[in-house]
Short mmCIF file of C-alpha atoms in Angstrom, two decimals:
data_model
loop_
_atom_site.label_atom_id
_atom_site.label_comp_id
_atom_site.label_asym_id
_atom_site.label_seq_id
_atom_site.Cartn_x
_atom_site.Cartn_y
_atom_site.Cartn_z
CA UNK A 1 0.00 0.00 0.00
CA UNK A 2 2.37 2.48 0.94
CA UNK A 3 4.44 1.33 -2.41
CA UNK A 4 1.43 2.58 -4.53
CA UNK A 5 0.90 5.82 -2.51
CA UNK A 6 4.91 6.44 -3.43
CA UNK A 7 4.19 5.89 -6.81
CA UNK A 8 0.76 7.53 -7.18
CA UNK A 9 2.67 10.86 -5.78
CA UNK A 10 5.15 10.28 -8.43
CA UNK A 11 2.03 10.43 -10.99
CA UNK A 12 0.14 13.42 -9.72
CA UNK A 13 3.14 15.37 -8.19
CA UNK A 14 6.62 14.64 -9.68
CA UNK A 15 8.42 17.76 -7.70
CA UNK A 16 7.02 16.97 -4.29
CA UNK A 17 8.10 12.94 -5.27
CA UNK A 18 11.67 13.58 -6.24
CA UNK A 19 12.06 15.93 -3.36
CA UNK A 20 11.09 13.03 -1.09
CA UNK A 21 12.65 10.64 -2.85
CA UNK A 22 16.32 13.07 -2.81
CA UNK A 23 16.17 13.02 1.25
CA UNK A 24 15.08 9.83 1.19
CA UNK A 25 17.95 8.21 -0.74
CA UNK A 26 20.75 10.87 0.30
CA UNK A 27 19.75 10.13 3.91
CA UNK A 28 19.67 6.90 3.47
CA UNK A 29 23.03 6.57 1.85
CA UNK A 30 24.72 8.88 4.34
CA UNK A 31 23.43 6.62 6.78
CA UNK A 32 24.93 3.45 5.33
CA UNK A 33 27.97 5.34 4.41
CA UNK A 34 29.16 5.70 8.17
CA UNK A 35 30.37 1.88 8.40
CA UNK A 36 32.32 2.72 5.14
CA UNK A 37 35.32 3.08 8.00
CA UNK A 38 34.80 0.12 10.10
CA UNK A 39 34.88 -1.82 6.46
CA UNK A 40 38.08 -0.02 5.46
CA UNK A 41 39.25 -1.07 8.77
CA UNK A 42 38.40 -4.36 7.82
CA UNK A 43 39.37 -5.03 4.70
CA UNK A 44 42.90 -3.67 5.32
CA UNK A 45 43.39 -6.18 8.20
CA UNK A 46 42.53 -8.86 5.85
CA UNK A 47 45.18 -7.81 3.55
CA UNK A 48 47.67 -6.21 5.34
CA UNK A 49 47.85 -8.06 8.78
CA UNK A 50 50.76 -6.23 10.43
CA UNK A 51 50.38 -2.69 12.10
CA UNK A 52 46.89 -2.67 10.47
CA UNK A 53 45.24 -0.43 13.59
CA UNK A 54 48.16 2.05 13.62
CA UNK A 55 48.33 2.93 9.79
CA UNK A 56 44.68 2.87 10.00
CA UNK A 57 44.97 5.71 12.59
CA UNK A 58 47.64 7.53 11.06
CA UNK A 59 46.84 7.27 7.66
CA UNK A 60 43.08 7.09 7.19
CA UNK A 61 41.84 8.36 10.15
CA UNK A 62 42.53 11.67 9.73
CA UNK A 63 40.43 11.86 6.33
CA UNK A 64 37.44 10.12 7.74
CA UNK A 65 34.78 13.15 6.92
CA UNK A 66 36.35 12.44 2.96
CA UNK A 67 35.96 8.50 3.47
CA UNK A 68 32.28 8.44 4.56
CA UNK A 69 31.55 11.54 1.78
CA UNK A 70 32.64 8.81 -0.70
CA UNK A 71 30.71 5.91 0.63
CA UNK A 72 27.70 8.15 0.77
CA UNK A 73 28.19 9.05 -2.96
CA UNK A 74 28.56 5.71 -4.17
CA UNK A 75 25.75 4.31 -2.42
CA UNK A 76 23.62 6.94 -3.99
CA UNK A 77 25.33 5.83 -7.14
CA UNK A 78 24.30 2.64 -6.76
CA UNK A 79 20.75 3.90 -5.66
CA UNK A 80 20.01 5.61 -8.32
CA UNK A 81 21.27 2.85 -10.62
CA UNK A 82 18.76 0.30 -9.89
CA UNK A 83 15.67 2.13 -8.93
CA UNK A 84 15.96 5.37 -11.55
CA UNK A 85 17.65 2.57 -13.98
CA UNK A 86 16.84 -0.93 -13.05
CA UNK A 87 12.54 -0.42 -12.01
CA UNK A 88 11.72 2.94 -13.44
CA UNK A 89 13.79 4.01 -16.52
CA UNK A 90 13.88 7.59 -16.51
CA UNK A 91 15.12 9.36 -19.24
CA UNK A 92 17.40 11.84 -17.58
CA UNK A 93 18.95 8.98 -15.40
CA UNK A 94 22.55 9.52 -17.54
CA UNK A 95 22.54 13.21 -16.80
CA UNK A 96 22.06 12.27 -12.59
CA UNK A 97 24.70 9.09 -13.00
CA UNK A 98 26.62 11.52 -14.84
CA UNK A 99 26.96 14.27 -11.98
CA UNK A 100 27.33 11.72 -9.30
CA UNK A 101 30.04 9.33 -10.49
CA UNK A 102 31.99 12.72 -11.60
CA UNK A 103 31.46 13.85 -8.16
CA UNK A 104 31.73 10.22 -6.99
CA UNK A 105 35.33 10.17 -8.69
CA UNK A 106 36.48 13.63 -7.87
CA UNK A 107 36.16 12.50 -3.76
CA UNK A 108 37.59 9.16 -4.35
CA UNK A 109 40.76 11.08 -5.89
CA UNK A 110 41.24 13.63 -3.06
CA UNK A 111 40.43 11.04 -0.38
CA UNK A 112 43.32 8.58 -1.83
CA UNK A 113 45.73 12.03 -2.71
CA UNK A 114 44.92 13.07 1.40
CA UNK A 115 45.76 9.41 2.29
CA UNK A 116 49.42 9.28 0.13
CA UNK A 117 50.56 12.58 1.32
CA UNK A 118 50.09 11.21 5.11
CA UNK A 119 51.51 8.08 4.33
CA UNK A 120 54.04 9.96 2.77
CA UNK A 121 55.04 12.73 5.84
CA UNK A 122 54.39 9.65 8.58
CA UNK A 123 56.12 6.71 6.72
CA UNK A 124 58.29 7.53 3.35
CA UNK A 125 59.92 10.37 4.86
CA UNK A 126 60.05 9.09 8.21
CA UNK A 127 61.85 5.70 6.59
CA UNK A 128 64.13 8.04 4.49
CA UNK A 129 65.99 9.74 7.79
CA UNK A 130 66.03 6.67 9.89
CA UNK A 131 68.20 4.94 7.12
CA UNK A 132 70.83 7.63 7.80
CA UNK A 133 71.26 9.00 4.15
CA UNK A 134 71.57 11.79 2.59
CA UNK A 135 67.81 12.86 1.56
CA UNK A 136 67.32 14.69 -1.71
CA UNK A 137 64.77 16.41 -1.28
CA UNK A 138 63.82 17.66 -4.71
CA UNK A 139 63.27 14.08 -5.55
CA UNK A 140 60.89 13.20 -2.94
CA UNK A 141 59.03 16.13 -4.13
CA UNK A 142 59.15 14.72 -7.92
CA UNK A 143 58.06 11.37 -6.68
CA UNK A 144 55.29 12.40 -4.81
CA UNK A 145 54.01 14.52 -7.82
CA UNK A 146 54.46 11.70 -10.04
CA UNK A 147 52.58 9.34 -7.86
CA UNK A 148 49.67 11.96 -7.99
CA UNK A 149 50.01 12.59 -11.50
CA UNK A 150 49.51 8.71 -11.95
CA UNK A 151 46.53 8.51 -9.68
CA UNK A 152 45.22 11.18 -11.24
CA UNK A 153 45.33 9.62 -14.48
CA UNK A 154 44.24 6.15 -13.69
CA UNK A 155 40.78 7.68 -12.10
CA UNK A 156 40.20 9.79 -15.40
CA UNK A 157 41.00 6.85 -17.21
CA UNK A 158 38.60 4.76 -15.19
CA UNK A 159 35.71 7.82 -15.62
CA UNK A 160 36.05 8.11 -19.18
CA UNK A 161 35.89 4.44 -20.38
CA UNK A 162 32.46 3.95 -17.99
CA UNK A 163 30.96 7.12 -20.08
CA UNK A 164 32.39 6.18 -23.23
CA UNK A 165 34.43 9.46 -23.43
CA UNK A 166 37.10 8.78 -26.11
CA UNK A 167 40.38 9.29 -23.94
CA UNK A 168 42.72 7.94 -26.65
CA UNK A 169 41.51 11.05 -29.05
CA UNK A 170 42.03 13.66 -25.65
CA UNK A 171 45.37 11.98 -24.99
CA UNK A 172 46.51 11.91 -28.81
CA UNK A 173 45.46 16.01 -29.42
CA UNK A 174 47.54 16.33 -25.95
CA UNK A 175 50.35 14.30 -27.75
CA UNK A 176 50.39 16.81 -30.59
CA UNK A 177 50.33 19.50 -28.79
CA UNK A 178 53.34 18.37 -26.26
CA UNK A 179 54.85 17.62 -29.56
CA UNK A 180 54.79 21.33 -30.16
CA UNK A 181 55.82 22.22 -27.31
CA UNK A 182 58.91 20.11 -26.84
CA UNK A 183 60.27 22.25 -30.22
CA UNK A 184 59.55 24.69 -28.54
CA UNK A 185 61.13 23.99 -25.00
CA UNK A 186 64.23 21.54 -26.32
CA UNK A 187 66.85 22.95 -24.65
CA UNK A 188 64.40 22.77 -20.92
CA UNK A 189 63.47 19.34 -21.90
CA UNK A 190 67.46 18.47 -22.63
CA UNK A 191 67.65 19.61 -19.07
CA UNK A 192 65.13 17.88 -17.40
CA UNK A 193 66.53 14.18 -19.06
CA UNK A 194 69.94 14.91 -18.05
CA UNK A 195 68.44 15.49 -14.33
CA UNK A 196 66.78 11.93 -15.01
CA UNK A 197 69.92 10.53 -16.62
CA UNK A 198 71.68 11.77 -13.28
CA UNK A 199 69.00 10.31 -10.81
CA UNK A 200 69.79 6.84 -12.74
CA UNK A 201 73.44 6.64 -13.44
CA UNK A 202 74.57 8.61 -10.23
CA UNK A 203 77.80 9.91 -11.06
CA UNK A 204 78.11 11.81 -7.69
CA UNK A 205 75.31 12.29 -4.56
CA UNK A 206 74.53 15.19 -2.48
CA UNK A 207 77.91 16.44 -0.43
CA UNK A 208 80.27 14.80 -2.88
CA UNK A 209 83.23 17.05 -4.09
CA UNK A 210 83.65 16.83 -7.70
CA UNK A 211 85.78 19.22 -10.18
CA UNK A 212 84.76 20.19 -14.10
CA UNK A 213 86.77 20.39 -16.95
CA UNK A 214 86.22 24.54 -16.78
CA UNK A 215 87.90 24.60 -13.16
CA UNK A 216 84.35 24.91 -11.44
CA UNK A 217 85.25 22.71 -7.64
CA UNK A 218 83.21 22.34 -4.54
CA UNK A 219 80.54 20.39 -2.71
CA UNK A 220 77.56 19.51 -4.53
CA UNK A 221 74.40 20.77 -2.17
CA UNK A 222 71.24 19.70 -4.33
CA UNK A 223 70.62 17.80 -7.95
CA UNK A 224 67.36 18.98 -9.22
CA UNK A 225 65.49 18.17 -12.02
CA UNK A 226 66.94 21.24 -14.71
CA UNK A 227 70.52 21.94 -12.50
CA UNK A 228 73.01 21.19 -9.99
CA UNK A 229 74.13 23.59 -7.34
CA UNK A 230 77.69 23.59 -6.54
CA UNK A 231 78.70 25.13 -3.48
CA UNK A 232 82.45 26.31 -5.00
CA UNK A 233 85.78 25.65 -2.32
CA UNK A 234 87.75 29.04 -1.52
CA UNK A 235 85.06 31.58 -2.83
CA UNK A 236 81.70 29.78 -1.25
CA UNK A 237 79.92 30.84 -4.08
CA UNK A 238 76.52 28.91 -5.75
CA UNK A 239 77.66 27.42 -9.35
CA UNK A 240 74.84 26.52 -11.28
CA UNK A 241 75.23 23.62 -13.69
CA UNK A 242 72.66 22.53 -16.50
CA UNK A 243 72.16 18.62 -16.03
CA UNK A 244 72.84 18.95 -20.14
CA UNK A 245 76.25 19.66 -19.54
CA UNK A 246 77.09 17.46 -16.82
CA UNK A 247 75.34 13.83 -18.35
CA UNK A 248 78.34 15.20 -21.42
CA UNK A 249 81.29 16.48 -19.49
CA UNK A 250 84.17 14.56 -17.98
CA UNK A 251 83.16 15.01 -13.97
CA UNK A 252 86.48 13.99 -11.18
CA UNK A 253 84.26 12.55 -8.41
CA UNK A 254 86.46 13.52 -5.45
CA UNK A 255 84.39 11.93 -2.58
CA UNK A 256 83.78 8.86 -4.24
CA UNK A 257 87.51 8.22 -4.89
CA UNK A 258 88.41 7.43 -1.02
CA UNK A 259 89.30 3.89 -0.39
CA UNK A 260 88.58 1.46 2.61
CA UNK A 261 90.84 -0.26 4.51
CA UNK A 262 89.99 -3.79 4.99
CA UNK A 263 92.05 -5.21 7.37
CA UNK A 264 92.82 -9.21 8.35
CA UNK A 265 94.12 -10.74 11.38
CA UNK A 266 95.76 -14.23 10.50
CA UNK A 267 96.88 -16.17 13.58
CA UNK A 268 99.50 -18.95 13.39
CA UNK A 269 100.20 -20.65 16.32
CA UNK A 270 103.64 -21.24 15.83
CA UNK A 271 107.03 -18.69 14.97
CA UNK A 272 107.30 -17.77 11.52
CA UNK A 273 110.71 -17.52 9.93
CA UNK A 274 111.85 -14.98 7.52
CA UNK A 275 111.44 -17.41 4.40
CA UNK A 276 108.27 -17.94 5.28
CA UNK A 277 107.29 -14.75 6.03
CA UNK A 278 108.11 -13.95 2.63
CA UNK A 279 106.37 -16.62 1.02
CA UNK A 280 103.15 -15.54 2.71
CA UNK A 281 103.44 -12.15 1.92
CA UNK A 282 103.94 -13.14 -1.78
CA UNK A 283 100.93 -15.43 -1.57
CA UNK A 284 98.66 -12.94 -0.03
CA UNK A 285 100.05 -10.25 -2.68
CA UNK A 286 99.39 -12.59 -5.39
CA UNK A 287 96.13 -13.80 -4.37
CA UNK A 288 94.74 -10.80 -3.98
CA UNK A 289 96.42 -9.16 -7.01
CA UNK A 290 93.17 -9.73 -9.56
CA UNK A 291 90.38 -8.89 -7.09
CA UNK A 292 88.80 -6.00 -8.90
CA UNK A 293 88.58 -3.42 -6.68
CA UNK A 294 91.58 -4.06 -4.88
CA UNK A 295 94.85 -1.79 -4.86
CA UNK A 296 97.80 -4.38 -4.36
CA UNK A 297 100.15 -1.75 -4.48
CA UNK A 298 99.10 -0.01 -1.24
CA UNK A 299 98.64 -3.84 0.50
CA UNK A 300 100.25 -3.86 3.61
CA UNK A 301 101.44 -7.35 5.32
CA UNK A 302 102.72 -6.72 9.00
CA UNK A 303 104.04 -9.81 11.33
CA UNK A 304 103.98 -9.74 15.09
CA UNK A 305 105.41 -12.16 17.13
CA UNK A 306 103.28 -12.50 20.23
CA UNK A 307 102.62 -15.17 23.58
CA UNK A 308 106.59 -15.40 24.43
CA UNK A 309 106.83 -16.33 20.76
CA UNK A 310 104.01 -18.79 20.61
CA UNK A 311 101.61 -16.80 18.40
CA UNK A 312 102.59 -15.00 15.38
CA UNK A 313 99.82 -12.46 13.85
CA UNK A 314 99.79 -11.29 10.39
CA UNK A 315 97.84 -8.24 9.66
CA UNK A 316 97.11 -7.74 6.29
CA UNK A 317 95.73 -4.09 5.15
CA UNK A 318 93.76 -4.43 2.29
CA UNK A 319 92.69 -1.23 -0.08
CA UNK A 320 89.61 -1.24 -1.89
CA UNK A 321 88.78 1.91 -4.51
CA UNK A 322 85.93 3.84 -4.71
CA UNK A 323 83.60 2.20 -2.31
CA UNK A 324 80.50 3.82 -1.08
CA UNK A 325 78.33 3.19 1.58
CA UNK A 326 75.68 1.28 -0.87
CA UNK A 327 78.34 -1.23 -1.81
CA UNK A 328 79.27 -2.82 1.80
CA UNK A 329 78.06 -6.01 0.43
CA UNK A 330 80.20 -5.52 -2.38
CA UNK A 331 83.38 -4.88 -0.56
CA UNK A 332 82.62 -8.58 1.49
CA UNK A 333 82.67 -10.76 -1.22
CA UNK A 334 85.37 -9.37 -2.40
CA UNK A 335 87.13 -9.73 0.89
CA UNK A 336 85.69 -13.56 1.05
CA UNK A 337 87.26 -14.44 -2.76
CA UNK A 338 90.59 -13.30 -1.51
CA UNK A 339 90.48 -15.13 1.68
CA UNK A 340 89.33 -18.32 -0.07
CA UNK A 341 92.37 -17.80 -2.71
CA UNK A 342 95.17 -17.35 0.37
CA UNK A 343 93.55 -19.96 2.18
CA UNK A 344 94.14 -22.01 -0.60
CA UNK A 345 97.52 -21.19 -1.65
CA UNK A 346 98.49 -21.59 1.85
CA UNK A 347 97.35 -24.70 2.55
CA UNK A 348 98.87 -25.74 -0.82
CA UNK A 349 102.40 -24.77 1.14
CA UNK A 350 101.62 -26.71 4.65
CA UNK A 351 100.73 -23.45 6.16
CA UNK A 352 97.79 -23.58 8.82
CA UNK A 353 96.20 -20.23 10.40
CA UNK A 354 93.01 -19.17 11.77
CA UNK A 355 91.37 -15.83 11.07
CA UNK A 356 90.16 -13.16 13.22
CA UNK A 357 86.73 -12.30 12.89
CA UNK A 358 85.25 -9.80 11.80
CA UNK A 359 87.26 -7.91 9.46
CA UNK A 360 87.72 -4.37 10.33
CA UNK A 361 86.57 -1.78 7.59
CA UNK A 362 87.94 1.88 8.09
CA UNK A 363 87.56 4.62 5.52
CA UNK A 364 90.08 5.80 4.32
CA UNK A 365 89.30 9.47 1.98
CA UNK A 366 91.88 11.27 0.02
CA UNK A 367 93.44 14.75 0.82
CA UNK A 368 91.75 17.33 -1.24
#
C-alpha cells in the first residue's frame, strides 16, 4: 500500500516525489555510508595483517569526513542505478549518474591524494631519515608529484571508459600538442633528461666534491630536475650547472675516490721464519692481485710475534677503490674471494692459520 501511494505521488506530483525521494535516498546513503570506516578497517586487516590499527589511525583516520563523503556518494550511485535505472527508466537517469560518479570520482581522488601525502610525511619520509642518508629532497618532491600525477590519471581513465568518453583522441590532441611544445622547449626538456639521466646513473650524490673540466670545484648541495648547485671551495659561491652539460662532461668525483681499509688478522700458532714470512706475503700479494677493486700496491702485510713467541699475527691491510656506503656487500665478497684464494695457496704450502673475525673496515678518503 504504501508502495502505490509512493508511486501515485510520483504520478500526480513529480516535484514533491523527487524531493522526497532526494532526502530519502541521500539520507539513506549517508546513513549506510558511516560503516564505510569500520569496512576499510576491515578489509585492510585482511590484507595487510601487520600494524593494520596504527596505519589505519595515522593514515586514514585523519580523512574520515572524505571516506564516509565517498561511501555516501557511491551508495547513492548505486541507488540511483537500480531504482531510476533498473525499475523505473527515466530518461534523464545519464545526466544524474553523470553528476554523481563525476562527483563520486572527484572525492575518491582527493580522499586517496589526502591518504598518500600522510603516508608519505608519517612513513616515506620518516623511513628516508632513519636509514641515515643523505635525503634529496627535490626528488621526494618529484616522486610524490608523479605518484599523484599517476593517480590522477588512472581515475580519469577509469571515468572516461564507464561514459564512453574517447580518452585515446584527448590523450593523442595532448600528444600533438606536447609535440609542439617540446620544439619549442628543447633545450628545458634536454635539461630535465639529463636530471633523469643523473637520478639513474649517479655519477656523484649530495655532499660529494667533484671538479669540471672549466675549473668549477666544490661540494655539490642539491641535484634537481633542470641543474646542480655547486657550493664552490675558496670563494663559497653557488655554481649553477645545467644537467645537459654534466650527463656530457668529464666530472672527477672527489668523494667517491676514497678507499677502505679492509684489514685481516691471521693467527698462526707457531714462529714464523723470515722465508716464510716472505712466502706468505707473496701469496697474499698474489692472491689478492686480480680482485677488482683491490689496490695491491698499497697492501700492507705486518708480522707480530706474540705469547713469548708462541703466536705470530699477520695483519694484512687491504685497499679497496671507490667504495660507497651502498656497496658494503660488495666490498665482502670481495674480501671472502681473496680469503678463499690465500687460504688455498696456503694450505697448498703446509701453512695452517686461523682468522680473526670480523674484518675491520675503516675509511680511508683522500686529501683534497
Amino acid at each position: 500500500m504504501m508502495w502505490d501511494a509512493y508511486l501515485s505521488l510520483a504520478v500526480e506530483n513529480p516535484a514533491l516525489f523527487w524531493a522526497i525521494f532526494a532526502v530519502t535516498s541521500g539520507g539513506t546513503a549517508l546513513l549506510i555510508s558511516q560503516a564505510v570506516p569500520l569496512f576499510t578497517q576491515l578489509l585492510l586487516k585482511r590484507f595487510f595483517q601487520d600494524d593494520t590499527k596504527q596505519f589505519y589511525s595515522r593514515v586514514v583516520e585523519p580523512h574520515r569526513s572524505l571516506l564516509t563523503l565517498t561511501g555516501a556518494l557511491g551508495i547513492l550511485d548505486l541507488v540511483a542505478l537500480i531504482l531510476l535505472q533498473g525499475l523505473w527508466y527515466v530518461p534523464w537517469y545519464r545526466n544524474l549518474e553523470f553528476g554523481l560518479t563525476l562527483a563520486l570520482t572527484l572525492s575518491l581522488g582527493l580522499f586517496l591524494s589526502q591518504c598518500f601525502q600522510t603516508y608519505f610525511d608519517e612513513y616515506l619520509l620518516g623511513a628516508a631519515v632513519e636509514e641515515g642518508r643523505k635525503t634529496n629532497s627535490e626528488l621526494l618532491v618529484v616522486s610524490r608529484f608523479l605518484a599523484n600525477l599517476g593517480l590522477i590519471f588512472i581515475l580519469t581513465t577509469l571515468f572516461a571508459q564507464t561514459h564512453q568518453i574517447n580518452i585515446i583522441g584527448v590523450f593523442a590532441s595532448l600528444g600533438v600538442g606536447g609535440i609542439a611544445i617540446a620544439f619549442s622547449a628543447q633545450k628545458v626538456l634536454e635539461q630535465l633528461l639529463g636530471g633523469v639521466v643523473l637520478y639513474v646513473d649517479r655519477p656523484f650524490e649530495i655532499d660529494d666534491y667533484i671538479g669540471l673540466p672549466d675549473g668549477t670545484f666544490g661540494r655539490v648541495e642539491t641535484i634537481g630536475l633542470r641543474s646542480t648547485k655547486i657550493r664552490t671551495s675558496g670563494k663559497g659561491t653557488l655554481a649553477i650547472v645545467p644537467n645537459s652539460s654534466l650527463i656530457q662532461t668529464t666530472v672527477e668525483n672527489f668523494t667517491g675516490a676514497k678507499k677502505v681499509m679492509a684489514i685481516v688478522y691471521l693467527n698462526l700458532y707457531r714462529a714464523v721464519g723470515e722465508e716464510e714470512q716472505a712466502l706468505i706475503r707473496q701469496v697474499i700479494t698474489e692472491s689478492t692481485r686480480d680482485i677488482f677493486g683491490i689496490d695491491t700496491r698499497s697492501t700492507d702485510i705486518t708480522f707480530r710475534t706474540l705469547d713469548s713467541g708462541n703466536l705470530t699475527q699477520v695483519q694484512a691491510t687491504l685497499f679497496i677503490l671507490g667504495a660507497t656506503g651502498s656497496s658494503m656487500d660488495i666490498r665482502r665478497q670481495l674480501l671472502d674471494i681473496a680469503n678463499q684464494k690465500m687460504t688455498q695457496r696456503l694450505k697448498s704450502y703446509g701453512i695452517s692459520f686461523d682468522i680473526e673475525e670480523p674484518i675491520v673496515y675503516v675509511d680511508s678518503p683522500i686529501t683534497i
